[in-house]
Coordinates of C-alpha atoms in Angstrom, one line a residue:
M1 CA -51.9 -39.6 -24.0
V2 CA -49.7 -38.0 -26.8
R3 CA -46.0 -38.2 -26.9
I4 CA -44.2 -35.6 -28.9
A5 CA -40.5 -36.2 -29.8
V6 CA -38.4 -33.0 -30.1
V7 CA -35.0 -33.8 -31.6
R8 CA -32.0 -31.3 -31.7
G9 CA -31.4 -30.2 -35.3
A10 CA -34.5 -32.2 -36.8
A11 CA -36.1 -30.7 -39.6
H12 CA -39.6 -31.1 -38.5
V13 CA -41.7 -32.3 -35.5
R14 CA -43.7 -35.5 -35.7
P15 CA -45.9 -37.1 -33.1
L16 CA -45.2 -40.5 -31.9
C17 CA -48.6 -42.3 -32.8
S18 CA -49.8 -45.1 -35.0
R19 CA -50.9 -44.6 -38.5
P20 CA -54.6 -44.5 -39.3
S21 CA -56.3 -47.7 -39.8
A22 CA -57.0 -48.6 -43.5
T23 CA -60.5 -49.4 -42.6
N24 CA -62.8 -46.6 -43.3
G25 CA -59.9 -44.2 -42.9
R26 CA -60.6 -43.9 -39.2
L27 CA -58.0 -43.9 -36.3
P28 CA -58.2 -46.7 -33.9
S29 CA -60.0 -46.0 -30.8
G30 CA -57.9 -44.5 -28.0
I31 CA -55.6 -42.5 -30.5
L32 CA -55.6 -38.8 -30.2
V33 CA -54.5 -36.3 -33.0
A34 CA -52.1 -33.9 -31.7
T35 CA -52.9 -30.4 -32.9
P36 CA -50.1 -27.7 -33.3
V37 CA -49.1 -25.9 -30.2
T38 CA -48.2 -22.1 -30.6
A39 CA -45.6 -22.2 -27.7
L40 CA -43.5 -24.7 -29.6
P41 CA -41.1 -23.2 -32.5
I42 CA -42.1 -24.0 -35.8
V43 CA -39.2 -25.4 -38.0
S44 CA -39.4 -25.4 -41.9
S45 CA -38.9 -28.7 -43.6
P46 CA -36.0 -29.6 -45.6
S47 CA -38.0 -28.9 -48.9
S48 CA -38.7 -25.2 -47.8
S49 CA -36.1 -22.4 -48.2
P50 CA -32.5 -23.3 -47.1
R51 CA -31.2 -22.2 -43.7
P52 CA -28.5 -19.5 -43.4
R53 CA -25.2 -20.7 -44.4
H54 CA -23.5 -19.9 -41.1
F55 CA -25.8 -22.4 -39.3
S56 CA -25.2 -25.3 -41.6
S57 CA -21.5 -25.0 -41.7
T58 CA -20.7 -26.2 -38.2
R59 CA -22.6 -27.1 -35.0
A60 CA -20.8 -24.3 -32.9
L61 CA -23.9 -22.3 -32.5
Q62 CA -26.1 -25.0 -30.7
T63 CA -27.4 -23.4 -27.3
C64 CA -26.2 -25.1 -24.3
P65 CA -28.9 -26.8 -22.4
T66 CA -27.8 -25.7 -19.0
Q67 CA -26.4 -22.0 -19.5
P68 CA -24.1 -21.0 -16.8
I69 CA -24.2 -17.3 -15.6
S70 CA -21.4 -14.9 -16.8
R71 CA -19.1 -13.7 -13.9
S72 CA -17.5 -10.2 -13.4
I73 CA -13.9 -9.5 -14.1
A74 CA -13.5 -8.4 -10.6
E75 CA -13.0 -12.0 -9.5
L76 CA -10.0 -12.3 -11.8
P77 CA -6.3 -12.3 -10.7
E78 CA -4.4 -9.2 -11.4
R79 CA -2.7 -8.6 -14.8
T80 CA 0.5 -10.2 -15.8
Y81 CA 2.8 -7.8 -17.4
P82 CA 5.2 -9.5 -20.4
R83 CA 8.7 -8.4 -21.2
Y84 CA 9.7 -7.4 -24.6
L85 CA 13.2 -8.3 -25.5
Q86 CA 15.1 -7.4 -28.7
S87 CA 15.3 -10.3 -31.2
A88 CA 18.6 -11.9 -31.4
K89 CA 18.5 -12.2 -35.2
P90 CA 20.9 -9.7 -36.7
G91 CA 19.2 -6.6 -38.4
S92 CA 16.0 -7.6 -36.8
S93 CA 13.8 -4.9 -35.5
L94 CA 11.2 -7.1 -33.9
L95 CA 10.9 -7.8 -30.3
V96 CA 10.5 -11.1 -28.6
L97 CA 7.5 -11.8 -26.3
N98 CA 8.6 -13.1 -22.9
W99 CA 6.0 -14.0 -20.1
P100 CA 7.2 -14.3 -16.5
R101 CA 4.3 -16.6 -16.0
P102 CA 1.6 -18.0 -18.2
P103 CA -1.1 -15.4 -19.2
R104 CA -4.4 -16.1 -17.5
N105 CA -6.7 -13.4 -18.5
L106 CA -7.9 -13.4 -22.1
L107 CA -10.1 -10.8 -23.8
L108 CA -11.9 -11.7 -26.8
V109 CA -12.9 -8.8 -29.3
Q110 CA -14.9 -9.9 -32.3
K111 CA -16.2 -8.2 -35.6
L112 CA -19.8 -7.3 -34.7
Y113 CA -23.0 -8.6 -36.6
A114 CA -21.0 -11.3 -38.2
P115 CA -22.6 -14.8 -37.5
D116 CA -19.6 -16.8 -39.0
V117 CA -17.2 -14.8 -36.9
T118 CA -19.2 -15.7 -33.7
E119 CA -19.0 -19.4 -34.8
S120 CA -15.2 -19.1 -34.9
V121 CA -15.1 -17.2 -31.4
I122 CA -17.2 -19.9 -29.9
Q123 CA -14.9 -22.7 -31.4
F124 CA -11.9 -20.7 -30.1
A125 CA -13.3 -20.4 -26.5
R126 CA -14.2 -24.0 -26.2
H127 CA -10.5 -24.9 -27.3
I128 CA -9.0 -22.7 -24.8
H129 CA -11.4 -24.0 -22.0
S130 CA -10.5 -27.6 -22.9
E131 CA -6.7 -27.4 -23.5
Y132 CA -5.8 -24.3 -21.3
P133 CA -8.1 -24.5 -18.1
D134 CA -6.2 -21.9 -16.2
V135 CA -7.1 -19.3 -18.8
H136 CA -10.0 -17.1 -18.1
I137 CA -12.2 -15.7 -21.0
I138 CA -13.5 -12.2 -21.0
V139 CA -15.9 -10.8 -23.5
E140 CA -17.4 -7.4 -24.0
P141 CA -20.7 -6.7 -22.5
R142 CA -22.4 -6.2 -25.9
I143 CA -21.7 -10.0 -27.0
A144 CA -21.7 -11.7 -23.5
D145 CA -25.1 -13.2 -23.9
A146 CA -24.7 -14.2 -27.5
I147 CA -21.7 -16.1 -26.6
Q148 CA -22.5 -17.3 -23.1
K149 CA -25.5 -19.2 -24.2
H150 CA -23.5 -21.7 -26.5
L151 CA -20.9 -22.5 -23.8
G152 CA -21.0 -24.9 -20.9
F153 CA -18.7 -22.8 -18.7
P154 CA -19.0 -19.3 -17.3
L155 CA -17.4 -16.1 -19.2
Y156 CA -16.2 -13.1 -17.5
V157 CA -17.6 -9.7 -18.6
A158 CA -16.2 -6.4 -18.3
D159 CA -18.1 -4.1 -16.0
H160 CA -17.9 -1.1 -13.6
Q161 CA -16.4 -3.3 -10.8
S162 CA -13.0 -3.4 -12.0
N163 CA -10.7 -1.8 -14.5
I164 CA -9.8 -4.0 -17.5
A165 CA -6.5 -2.4 -17.7
D166 CA -5.7 -4.2 -14.4
K167 CA -7.0 -7.5 -15.5
V168 CA -6.3 -8.3 -19.2
D169 CA -3.1 -10.0 -20.0
V170 CA -3.6 -10.7 -23.8
I171 CA -6.1 -9.8 -26.5
A172 CA -7.4 -12.0 -29.2
T173 CA -9.2 -10.2 -32.1
F174 CA -11.5 -11.9 -34.8
G175 CA -12.3 -9.7 -37.7
G176 CA -10.6 -6.9 -40.1
D177 CA -8.5 -3.9 -39.4
G178 CA -11.5 -2.1 -37.9
T179 CA -11.7 -4.8 -35.0
V180 CA -7.9 -4.5 -34.2
L181 CA -8.4 -0.8 -34.1
R182 CA -11.2 -1.2 -31.9
A183 CA -9.4 -3.6 -29.4
A184 CA -6.6 -1.0 -29.4
S185 CA -9.0 2.0 -28.9
L186 CA -10.2 0.4 -25.6
Y187 CA -6.7 1.6 -24.2
K188 CA -6.8 5.1 -25.8
L189 CA -6.7 6.6 -22.2
H190 CA -4.2 4.2 -21.1
G191 CA -0.5 3.9 -21.6
S192 CA 0.1 0.1 -21.5
V193 CA -1.7 -2.2 -24.1
P194 CA -1.6 -6.0 -23.7
P195 CA -0.2 -8.1 -26.6
I196 CA -2.6 -8.5 -29.5
V197 CA -3.1 -11.9 -31.5
S198 CA -5.2 -10.9 -34.4
F199 CA -7.1 -13.3 -36.8
S200 CA -8.0 -11.9 -40.1
M201 CA -11.5 -12.5 -40.8
G202 CA -12.7 -9.2 -42.1
T203 CA -12.8 -7.1 -45.2
L204 CA -9.3 -5.6 -44.7
G205 CA -6.5 -7.7 -43.4
F206 CA -3.4 -5.3 -43.2
L207 CA -3.4 -5.6 -39.5
G208 CA -4.6 -9.2 -39.2
E209 CA -1.7 -11.4 -38.9
W210 CA -3.2 -14.9 -38.6
S211 CA -5.6 -17.1 -40.4
F212 CA -8.2 -18.6 -38.2
A213 CA -7.1 -22.0 -39.6
D214 CA -4.0 -21.7 -37.5
Y215 CA -5.5 -20.5 -34.2
K216 CA -4.3 -23.5 -32.2
K217 CA -0.8 -22.8 -33.3
A218 CA -1.0 -19.1 -32.9
W219 CA -2.2 -19.3 -29.2
R220 CA 0.2 -22.1 -28.2
E221 CA 3.1 -20.2 -29.3
M222 CA 2.0 -17.0 -27.8
Y223 CA 1.2 -18.8 -24.5
M224 CA 4.4 -20.8 -24.2
S225 CA 6.6 -17.7 -25.2
G226 CA 8.9 -17.3 -22.3
S227 CA 8.8 -20.7 -20.8
D228 CA 12.1 -21.8 -22.5
V229 CA 13.6 -18.8 -24.3
P230 CA 17.4 -18.1 -24.0
E231 CA 17.0 -14.2 -24.1
A232 CA 14.9 -14.7 -20.8
R233 CA 17.7 -15.8 -18.8
E234 CA 19.7 -12.8 -20.1
A235 CA 17.0 -10.4 -19.3
D236 CA 16.7 -11.7 -15.8
Y237 CA 20.5 -11.3 -15.3
L238 CA 20.1 -7.7 -16.6
Q239 CA 17.4 -7.1 -14.3
Q240 CA 19.1 -8.4 -11.2
G241 CA 22.0 -6.2 -12.1
E242 CA 19.6 -3.1 -12.2
N243 CA 17.8 -3.9 -9.0
N244 CA 21.0 -5.3 -7.3
N245 CA 19.0 -8.2 -6.2
L246 CA 19.4 -12.0 -6.9
T247 CA 15.8 -13.1 -7.3
T248 CA 15.6 -16.1 -9.4
R249 CA 13.2 -16.6 -12.3
A250 CA 10.1 -18.8 -11.6
T251 CA 10.0 -21.0 -14.6
H252 CA 7.8 -23.9 -13.4
H253 CA 4.2 -23.1 -13.6
D254 CA 1.3 -25.5 -14.0
G255 CA 0.2 -24.1 -17.1
W256 CA 3.6 -24.6 -18.7
E257 CA 4.3 -27.8 -17.2
R258 CA 1.2 -29.3 -18.4
L259 CA 2.1 -28.3 -22.1
K260 CA 6.0 -28.4 -21.7
G261 CA 6.2 -30.9 -24.6
K262 CA 4.9 -28.2 -26.9
S263 CA 7.6 -25.7 -26.0
L264 CA 10.2 -25.8 -28.7
G265 CA 12.4 -23.2 -27.0
H266 CA 13.8 -20.0 -28.8
Q267 CA 12.5 -20.9 -32.1
R268 CA 8.9 -21.0 -31.0
A269 CA 9.2 -17.7 -29.2
S270 CA 6.4 -15.1 -30.5
R271 CA 7.9 -12.3 -32.4
V272 CA 6.2 -8.8 -31.6
L273 CA 5.7 -5.9 -34.1
L274 CA 5.3 -2.9 -32.0
R275 CA 3.2 -0.3 -33.5
H276 CA 3.8 3.3 -32.1
R277 CA 0.9 5.5 -31.0
I278 CA 0.6 9.1 -31.0
K279 CA -1.0 11.1 -28.2
A280 CA -2.8 14.3 -28.1
D281 CA -3.6 16.8 -25.4
I282 CA -6.3 19.4 -25.8
Y283 CA -6.3 22.9 -24.4
D284 CA -9.1 25.7 -24.4
R285 CA -8.5 29.1 -25.7
A286 CA -7.6 30.0 -22.0
G287 CA -4.7 27.4 -21.9
N288 CA -6.5 25.0 -19.6
S289 CA -6.4 21.2 -20.2
I290 CA -9.7 19.7 -21.0
N291 CA -8.6 16.1 -21.4
H292 CA -10.7 15.2 -18.4
Q293 CA -13.9 16.2 -20.1
V294 CA -13.2 14.2 -23.2
S295 CA -11.8 11.2 -21.3
D296 CA -15.1 11.3 -19.2
S297 CA -17.2 11.4 -22.4
L298 CA -15.3 8.4 -23.9
S299 CA -15.6 6.5 -20.6
S300 CA -19.4 6.8 -20.7
Q301 CA -19.5 5.8 -24.4
G302 CA -17.1 2.8 -23.8
K303 CA -19.8 1.2 -21.5
S304 CA -17.2 -0.4 -18.9
T305 CA -14.7 -1.6 -21.7
I306 CA -12.5 1.5 -21.9
A307 CA -9.5 1.1 -19.9
E308 CA -9.8 3.7 -17.0
P309 CA -6.5 5.8 -16.8
K310 CA -4.4 6.2 -13.9
E311 CA -3.7 10.0 -14.2
P312 CA -6.4 12.5 -13.6
S313 CA -6.2 14.2 -16.9
P314 CA -5.0 11.4 -19.5
S315 CA -3.6 12.1 -23.0
L316 CA -5.7 10.7 -25.9
R317 CA -3.9 7.9 -27.8
A318 CA -4.2 6.8 -31.4
I319 CA -2.8 4.0 -33.1
N320 CA -3.9 5.3 -36.7
E321 CA -4.6 8.8 -36.7
I322 CA -5.9 12.1 -35.0
S323 CA -8.0 14.2 -37.3
V324 CA -9.7 17.5 -37.2
H325 CA -12.7 18.0 -39.8
R326 CA -15.1 20.6 -40.8
G327 CA -17.9 17.9 -40.3
S328 CA -21.3 19.0 -41.5
H329 CA -20.4 22.6 -41.9
P330 CA -20.2 23.7 -45.6
Q331 CA -17.4 26.1 -45.1
L332 CA -13.7 24.9 -45.1
A333 CA -11.8 24.5 -41.7
I334 CA -8.9 27.0 -41.2
I335 CA -6.3 25.5 -38.8
D336 CA -2.7 27.0 -37.8
I337 CA 0.0 24.3 -37.7
Y338 CA 3.1 24.7 -35.4
Q339 CA 6.2 22.5 -35.4
N340 CA 8.3 22.3 -32.2
G341 CA 7.0 25.7 -31.2
H342 CA 7.6 27.3 -34.7
F343 CA 4.7 28.4 -36.9
L344 CA 4.7 26.0 -39.9
T345 CA 1.6 26.9 -42.1
E346 CA -2.1 27.7 -42.0
T347 CA -4.4 25.4 -44.1
T348 CA -7.6 26.0 -45.4
A349 CA -9.1 22.5 -46.2
D350 CA -11.8 20.0 -45.1
G351 CA -9.4 19.1 -42.2
I352 CA -6.0 17.9 -41.1
L353 CA -4.6 14.3 -40.3
I354 CA -1.8 13.6 -37.8
S355 CA -1.1 9.8 -38.5
T356 CA 1.3 7.1 -37.3
P357 CA 3.3 4.8 -39.8
T358 CA 0.4 2.3 -39.1
G359 CA -2.2 4.9 -40.2
S360 CA -0.3 5.8 -43.3
T361 CA -2.1 3.0 -45.2
A362 CA -5.6 4.3 -43.8
Y363 CA -7.2 7.7 -43.9
S364 CA -3.8 9.4 -44.7
L365 CA -3.3 7.2 -47.9
S366 CA -6.6 8.0 -49.2
A367 CA -6.0 11.8 -48.7
G368 CA -2.7 11.4 -50.7
G369 CA -0.2 10.8 -48.1
P370 CA 2.9 8.4 -48.5
I371 CA 3.2 4.8 -47.3
V372 CA 5.5 4.2 -44.3
H373 CA 6.8 1.2 -42.8
P374 CA 5.3 0.6 -39.2
L375 CA 8.8 0.3 -37.7
V376 CA 9.9 3.8 -38.9
K377 CA 9.5 6.0 -35.9
S378 CA 7.6 9.0 -37.4
L379 CA 4.4 11.0 -37.6
L380 CA 2.7 12.4 -40.8
I381 CA 0.7 15.6 -41.4
T382 CA -1.6 15.1 -44.2
P383 CA -4.1 17.7 -45.3
I384 CA -7.6 16.6 -46.4
S385 CA -8.6 18.3 -49.6
P386 CA -6.7 21.5 -49.2
C387 CA -7.3 24.6 -51.1
S388 CA -3.5 24.8 -52.0
L389 CA -1.9 22.3 -54.5
S390 CA 1.5 22.7 -53.1
F391 CA 0.5 21.6 -49.5
R392 CA 2.0 18.0 -49.6
S393 CA 2.1 15.3 -46.8
L394 CA 4.9 15.8 -44.4
V395 CA 6.8 13.1 -42.5
L396 CA 8.4 14.1 -39.4
P397 CA 10.3 12.4 -36.4
L398 CA 8.2 10.8 -33.9
D399 CA 9.3 13.0 -31.1
T400 CA 8.1 16.3 -32.9
K401 CA 5.9 18.4 -31.1
V402 CA 3.0 19.5 -33.3
V403 CA 0.3 22.0 -32.3
L404 CA -3.1 22.3 -34.3
R405 CA -4.6 25.7 -33.4
M406 CA -8.2 26.3 -34.5
S407 CA -8.2 29.7 -36.2
S408 CA -10.4 32.6 -35.0
R409 CA -11.3 32.8 -38.8
N410 CA -13.5 29.8 -38.2
R411 CA -16.2 32.3 -36.9
G412 CA -17.2 30.4 -33.9
R413 CA -17.8 27.1 -35.8
E414 CA -17.0 23.9 -34.0
L415 CA -14.9 21.5 -35.7
D416 CA -14.9 17.6 -35.2
L417 CA -12.0 15.9 -33.2
S418 CA -11.9 12.2 -34.0
I419 CA -9.2 9.5 -32.9
D420 CA -8.9 6.5 -35.1
G421 CA -12.0 7.6 -37.1
K422 CA -14.4 8.0 -34.0
R423 CA -15.6 11.3 -32.9
C424 CA -14.5 12.3 -29.5
C425 CA -15.5 15.9 -29.1
G426 CA -16.1 19.5 -30.9
V427 CA -13.3 22.1 -30.6
L428 CA -14.0 25.8 -30.8
P429 CA -11.8 28.5 -32.2
G430 CA -8.7 29.2 -30.0
T431 CA -8.6 25.5 -28.9
E432 CA -5.2 23.9 -29.3
I433 CA -4.5 20.2 -29.8
R434 CA -0.9 19.2 -29.0
V435 CA 0.4 16.1 -30.6
E436 CA 3.5 13.9 -30.2
G437 CA 4.8 10.5 -30.3
E438 CA 4.1 8.3 -27.2
F439 CA 6.9 7.1 -25.2
V440 CA 7.8 3.5 -25.4
G441 CA 9.8 1.4 -23.1
R442 CA 10.4 1.3 -19.4
A443 CA 10.7 4.6 -17.6
G444 CA 13.0 3.4 -14.9
P445 CA 14.7 0.0 -13.5
G446 CA 12.1 -2.4 -12.4
E447 CA 9.1 -0.7 -14.0
E448 CA 6.8 -2.3 -16.4
W449 CA 6.9 -1.9 -20.2
H450 CA 4.4 0.5 -21.5
G451 CA 3.6 2.5 -24.7
G452 CA 2.9 1.3 -28.1
V453 CA 0.5 -1.6 -29.5
P454 CA 2.4 -5.0 -29.5
C455 CA 1.1 -7.2 -32.2
V456 CA 2.0 -10.9 -32.4
I457 CA 3.1 -12.0 -35.8
R458 CA 3.5 -15.1 -37.6
T459 CA 7.2 -15.4 -38.3
E460 CA 10.2 -13.2 -38.7
E461 CA 10.5 -14.2 -42.5
D462 CA 7.0 -13.6 -43.5
D463 CA 6.6 -9.7 -43.5
P464 CA 3.0 -9.0 -43.3
W465 CA 3.5 -5.3 -44.4
V466 CA 4.9 -6.4 -47.7
G467 CA 2.1 -9.0 -48.1
G468 CA -0.5 -6.2 -47.4
L469 CA 1.1 -3.9 -50.0
N470 CA 0.9 -6.5 -52.7
G471 CA -2.1 -8.4 -51.7
L472 CA -4.5 -5.7 -50.6
L473 CA -3.2 -2.4 -52.1
K474 CA -1.9 -4.1 -55.3
F475 CA 1.1 -2.1 -55.0
N476 CA 2.8 -1.3 -58.4
H477 CA 0.1 -3.7 -60.1
P478 CA 0.3 -3.1 -63.9
F479 CA -2.6 -2.2 -66.1
G480 CA -4.3 -4.8 -68.2
R481 CA -2.6 -8.0 -67.0
D482 CA -1.9 -10.1 -64.0
P483 CA 1.8 -10.3 -63.0
A484 CA 1.2 -13.9 -61.6
M485 CA 0.3 -15.1 -65.1
D486 CA 3.7 -13.8 -66.7
D487 CA 6.4 -15.9 -67.6
M488 CA 9.2 -14.8 -65.5
S489 CA 11.8 -17.4 -66.8
D490 CA 14.6 -16.3 -69.1

């Protein structure tokens, strides 16, 4: 009988048998030679070509011997909506994150086709499961199998049985700016986006606030924010005054009590940079809304991850920009632009962009638009390669109503409508796209906060926008020398 030992992580497989006898070079009687079996995987020896770097860096990608079965998000408790309070620091425009109870449902959104990022997501998921057992981890269907097979506990997968808008408390992203945009775009048909904790692990890091090395600190501060924050008591007092009811705030929860030694009060409350969005409504040449047709198309493309709207014909929301482009047609697009009901101009160009301040450092900047701080409540109109040298980008108040009307001079051509860089539909001559800033706040007493994209940042003193200008865009970087090497002393 032959015994073969298979060792996890071993460089090669060897039979457990005696060496051949030195006599005549023959094997002793009773010893059989094991021949290769094709059903077993063949692993190269250490002397062969090296393994990929992402497998040798950590052991995170070892397959779990007993893989649990993923579960549906329909089994999860209902979503917890946080409060956003004004920071007590004088002159601050940031908000303070305040949970009424610990968040329980966490959605992970990662950069696709990046094994190193997958390693980090698995490491993060294991930490959350170990230290925060009350938190349920949700993943997208496309990555569920790749993550689940490395974990010894079940994940929850978004599916058609439930709407993620009713389940997800908080989102963690792993990747670059595109990953943050993709997470926000899951709610392009919904008015309320959960707080986003973004780890910068991609090509661009303008929207990525945290280094993955700080993932334990980032999650702990976000999770504990609200457990012992002075502003929370003030907010409860105001809420009681609005509702004329004396309900008390439940501050004792198992999740917080287990970690109450890690709550450092007001100084560890997470700060939130609220990035405003714009919304668009589409009308055909007869003046009928066709939002429902576009939203149905987007929902079918989203494969269960698009947050389903509560209204029958929802507006389309963008965190970066809404664009109309000539697409593959060789002729330029002709678009009439109206501002607050008044004709502004006709543009003949490759297209037109309506951008947010967050999007001012994206497509709009490449098209020649200005750089605008994300807290400036405004929207930008930027032409894409116009035929006129005098058509410059415009910065307008956020509540400005802008209408883009596809001119009949396009001769029946269909132009491409895209939101945050992803094509949504084609628009024919006579179609109107009505754009305005999204309302942010509470519509009335007792209602939940909605609007905007709340991004959890590191500290109030460390402005990620300034760091992005200097580190990524090389703002005002002199030619021919490195400012860091200059002697700045007198």
